[in-house]
Short mmCIF file of C-alpha atoms in Angstrom, two decimals:
data_model
loop_
_atom_site.label_atom_id
_atom_site.label_comp_id
_atom_site.label_asym_id
_atom_site.label_seq_id
_atom_site.Cartn_x
_atom_site.Cartn_y
_atom_site.Cartn_z
CA MET M 1 -137.63 -91.05 -50.05
CA ALA M 2 -135.79 -90.50 -52.37
CA VAL M 3 -132.31 -88.99 -52.74
CA GLU M 4 -132.06 -86.69 -54.64
CA PRO M 5 -128.57 -85.90 -57.06
CA ILE M 6 -126.11 -83.65 -55.89
CA THR M 7 -126.17 -80.57 -57.92
CA GLU M 8 -122.37 -78.71 -58.88
CA GLU M 9 -123.48 -75.38 -57.34
CA MET M 10 -124.71 -77.35 -53.91
CA ALA M 11 -121.21 -79.41 -53.82
CA GLY M 12 -118.70 -78.29 -56.23
CA VAL M 13 -116.47 -79.41 -58.49
CA CYS M 14 -114.99 -81.53 -56.24
CA VAL M 15 -118.14 -84.27 -55.50
CA ASP M 16 -119.87 -85.83 -58.39
CA ALA M 17 -123.74 -86.06 -59.05
CA HIS M 18 -123.95 -89.05 -56.26
CA GLY M 19 -121.61 -87.50 -53.57
CA SER M 20 -118.46 -89.23 -53.55
CA ALA M 21 -115.70 -87.04 -54.57
CA ILE M 22 -114.10 -87.12 -57.75
CA GLY M 23 -110.44 -88.30 -57.43
CA MET M 24 -108.08 -87.46 -54.54
CA PRO M 25 -110.09 -85.19 -52.16
CA GLN M 26 -106.53 -83.40 -50.95
CA LEU M 27 -105.72 -82.31 -54.12
CA CYS M 28 -108.81 -80.43 -54.99
CA GLY M 29 -108.69 -76.81 -55.16
CA GLU M 30 -111.92 -75.61 -53.76
CA TRP M 31 -110.81 -77.23 -50.19
CA ILE M 32 -107.09 -76.53 -49.83
CA PRO M 33 -108.40 -73.45 -46.96
CA ASN M 34 -110.55 -75.26 -45.15
CA GLN M 35 -107.22 -77.65 -44.67
CA ILE M 36 -105.15 -75.27 -44.03
CA PHE M 37 -107.67 -74.45 -41.06
CA TRP M 38 -107.40 -77.29 -39.54
CA LEU M 39 -103.71 -78.52 -40.45
CA ILE M 40 -103.28 -75.04 -38.19
CA ILE M 41 -105.70 -75.94 -35.85
CA THR M 42 -103.88 -79.82 -35.07
CA LEU M 43 -100.54 -78.35 -34.96
CA VAL M 44 -101.48 -76.08 -32.49
CA VAL M 45 -102.78 -79.02 -30.57
CA ILE M 46 -99.74 -80.23 -30.95
CA PHE M 47 -97.97 -77.81 -30.02
CA PHE M 48 -99.96 -77.54 -26.47
CA VAL M 49 -99.59 -80.36 -26.15
CA LEU M 50 -96.64 -81.14 -26.28
CA SER M 51 -94.65 -78.00 -25.04
CA ARG M 52 -97.44 -77.76 -21.65
CA ILE M 53 -97.56 -82.34 -21.14
CA ALA M 54 -94.68 -84.34 -23.21
CA LEU M 55 -91.45 -82.11 -23.42
CA PRO M 56 -91.16 -80.54 -19.37
CA ARG M 57 -92.35 -84.27 -19.02
CA ILE M 58 -89.12 -85.26 -21.18
CA ALA M 59 -87.12 -82.90 -19.58
CA SER M 60 -87.64 -83.37 -16.08
CA VAL M 61 -86.44 -87.24 -17.21
CA LEU M 62 -83.09 -86.03 -18.73
CA ALA M 63 -82.12 -83.34 -15.91
CA GLU M 64 -82.71 -86.68 -13.52
CA ARG M 65 -80.70 -88.79 -15.75
CA GLN M 66 -77.75 -85.95 -15.95
CA GLY M 67 -77.54 -85.20 -11.78
CA THR M 68 -77.54 -89.69 -11.22
CA ILE M 69 -74.70 -89.84 -14.46
CA THR M 70 -72.98 -86.96 -12.59
CA ASN M 71 -73.97 -87.63 -8.83
CA ASP M 72 -72.51 -91.31 -9.96
CA ILE M 73 -69.39 -89.79 -11.50
CA SER M 74 -69.00 -88.06 -7.98
CA ALA M 75 -69.36 -90.85 -5.95
CA ALA M 76 -66.85 -92.69 -8.28
CA GLU M 77 -64.48 -90.34 -7.80
CA GLU M 78 -64.51 -90.77 -4.84
CA LEU M 79 -64.49 -94.69 -4.49
CA LYS M 80 -61.18 -93.49 -6.50
CA ARG M 81 -60.02 -91.80 -4.19
CA GLN M 82 -60.23 -94.30 -1.60
CA ALA M 83 -59.13 -97.17 -3.19
CA LYS M 84 -55.67 -95.01 -3.80
CA ASP M 85 -55.34 -94.17 -0.80
CA ALA M 86 -56.43 -97.16 0.74
CA GLU M 87 -53.69 -98.55 -1.75
CA ALA M 88 -51.59 -96.33 -0.10
CA ALA M 89 -52.09 -97.38 2.72
CA TYR M 90 -51.58 -101.08 1.80
CA GLU M 91 -48.52 -100.26 0.16
CA LYS M 92 -46.51 -98.84 3.41
CA ALA M 93 -48.26 -101.32 5.19
CA LEU M 94 -46.14 -103.49 3.14
CA ALA M 95 -43.29 -101.60 3.15
CA ASP M 96 -43.81 -101.35 7.09
CA ALA M 97 -43.78 -105.49 7.13
CA ARG M 98 -41.28 -106.34 5.81
CA THR M 99 -38.56 -103.80 6.86
CA GLU M 100 -39.94 -105.26 10.48
CA ALA M 101 -39.34 -108.70 9.28
CA GLN M 102 -36.00 -107.61 7.59
CA ALA M 103 -34.97 -106.46 11.28
CA ILE M 104 -36.53 -109.64 12.99
CA ALA M 105 -33.99 -111.68 10.84
CA GLN M 106 -31.39 -109.97 11.04
CA LYS M 107 -31.72 -109.78 15.36
CA THR M 108 -32.15 -113.68 13.92
CA ARG M 109 -29.07 -114.36 13.05
CA ASP M 110 -27.63 -112.10 15.41
CA GLU M 111 -28.51 -114.34 17.88
CA ILE M 112 -27.60 -117.75 15.87
CA LYS M 113 -23.84 -115.67 15.66
CA ALA M 114 -23.78 -114.37 18.84
CA LYS M 115 -24.83 -118.21 19.77
CA LEU M 116 -22.43 -120.12 17.55
CA ASP M 117 -19.80 -117.81 19.16
CA ALA M 118 -20.57 -118.19 22.22
CA ALA M 119 -20.40 -122.58 20.97
CA THR M 120 -17.03 -121.89 19.04
CA VAL M 121 -15.32 -120.48 22.23
CA GLU M 122 -16.74 -122.75 24.53
CA ALA M 123 -15.79 -125.63 21.72
CA ASP M 124 -12.23 -124.01 21.47
CA ALA M 125 -12.11 -124.29 25.58
CA LYS M 126 -12.89 -127.85 25.58
CA ILE M 127 -10.12 -128.95 22.66
CA ALA M 128 -7.10 -126.81 24.45
CA GLU M 129 -8.18 -128.87 27.38
CA LYS M 130 -8.51 -132.35 25.78
CA SER M 131 -5.06 -131.49 23.80
CA ALA M 132 -3.90 -130.30 26.96
CA GLU M 133 -4.68 -133.64 27.95
CA SER M 134 -3.42 -135.26 25.77
CA GLU M 135 -0.14 -133.66 25.83
CA LYS M 136 0.73 -134.93 29.01
CA VAL M 137 -0.48 -138.48 27.59
CA LEU M 138 2.27 -138.29 25.76
CA ALA M 139 4.72 -136.23 27.84
CA GLY M 140 4.16 -139.95 29.90
CA ILE M 141 4.49 -141.76 27.09
CA ARG M 142 7.63 -140.92 25.83
CA ALA M 143 9.26 -140.60 29.16
CA SER M 144 8.59 -144.60 30.13
CA ALA M 145 9.82 -144.97 26.04
CA VAL M 146 12.62 -142.32 26.96
CA GLU M 147 12.87 -144.06 30.41
CA SER M 148 12.38 -148.31 28.35
CA VAL M 149 14.31 -147.69 25.39
CA GLU M 150 17.08 -146.73 27.87
CA ALA M 151 16.96 -150.02 29.25
CA VAL M 152 16.92 -151.94 26.38
CA ALA M 153 19.45 -150.33 24.94
CA LYS M 154 21.75 -150.76 28.39
CA GLU M 155 20.64 -154.41 28.50
CA THR M 156 22.31 -154.36 24.64
CA ALA M 157 25.18 -152.96 24.92
CA GLU M 158 25.85 -154.92 28.48
CA ALA M 159 25.12 -158.38 25.92
CA ILE M 160 26.53 -157.25 23.03
CA VAL M 161 30.13 -155.82 24.75
CA ALA M 162 29.09 -160.12 27.26
CA ALA M 163 28.91 -161.19 23.39
CA LEU M 164 32.29 -159.90 22.35
CA GLY M 165 33.83 -161.86 25.18
CA THR M 166 34.83 -158.52 27.78
CA SER M 167 33.10 -156.94 30.74
CA ALA M 168 32.19 -153.79 31.09
CA ASP M 169 31.43 -151.81 33.83
CA GLN M 170 27.73 -151.13 34.50
CA ALA M 171 28.63 -147.13 35.54
CA ALA M 172 30.50 -146.87 31.28
CA ILE M 173 27.70 -148.71 30.19
CA ASP M 174 25.20 -145.92 31.43
CA ALA M 175 27.11 -143.75 30.58
CA ALA M 176 26.96 -144.45 27.31
CA VAL M 177 23.66 -144.92 26.78
CA ALA M 178 23.23 -141.38 28.40
CA ASN M 179 25.54 -139.84 25.54
CA ARG M 180 23.76 -141.43 23.10
CA MET M 181 20.12 -140.80 24.25
CA LYS M 182 21.34 -136.92 23.89
CA GLY M 183 22.70 -136.92 20.90
#
């Protein structure tokens, strides 16, 4: 079978004698209406595929995503509100604990002060008792010292009078020493 050459009438101006395109076939003026027809068909098919299949799926994914974001934002706001409530409760509990601690500390200070006051009163009583005992002892010592001084003074006066070579009556010596002891 022999291949017959294609005539220009059969192929048109865009094809050579061997059936090959001359230049770029897209730019051949005879084929432009055919290309426009298939372009329109292709665009219509793409439009229907996009509008019926792809775009609804994309829209549902975007709507689901927006719903998730909205839910997450509302959950975050709820958690934020709960955190603020928890913080307020914590601050209140902390203030109450501080107040209670201050009350306990004041109560303890008052108890210690009362014990200290009682101990001070008891110590003052013991000191007063010891002081009274000491005063009694000192009074006894003074009395005994005065008696001893008086006895020594009488003996000394008697010895001095005897040394001077005179004799004195015991009653006169006692009266002179007693007079001198009074001041």
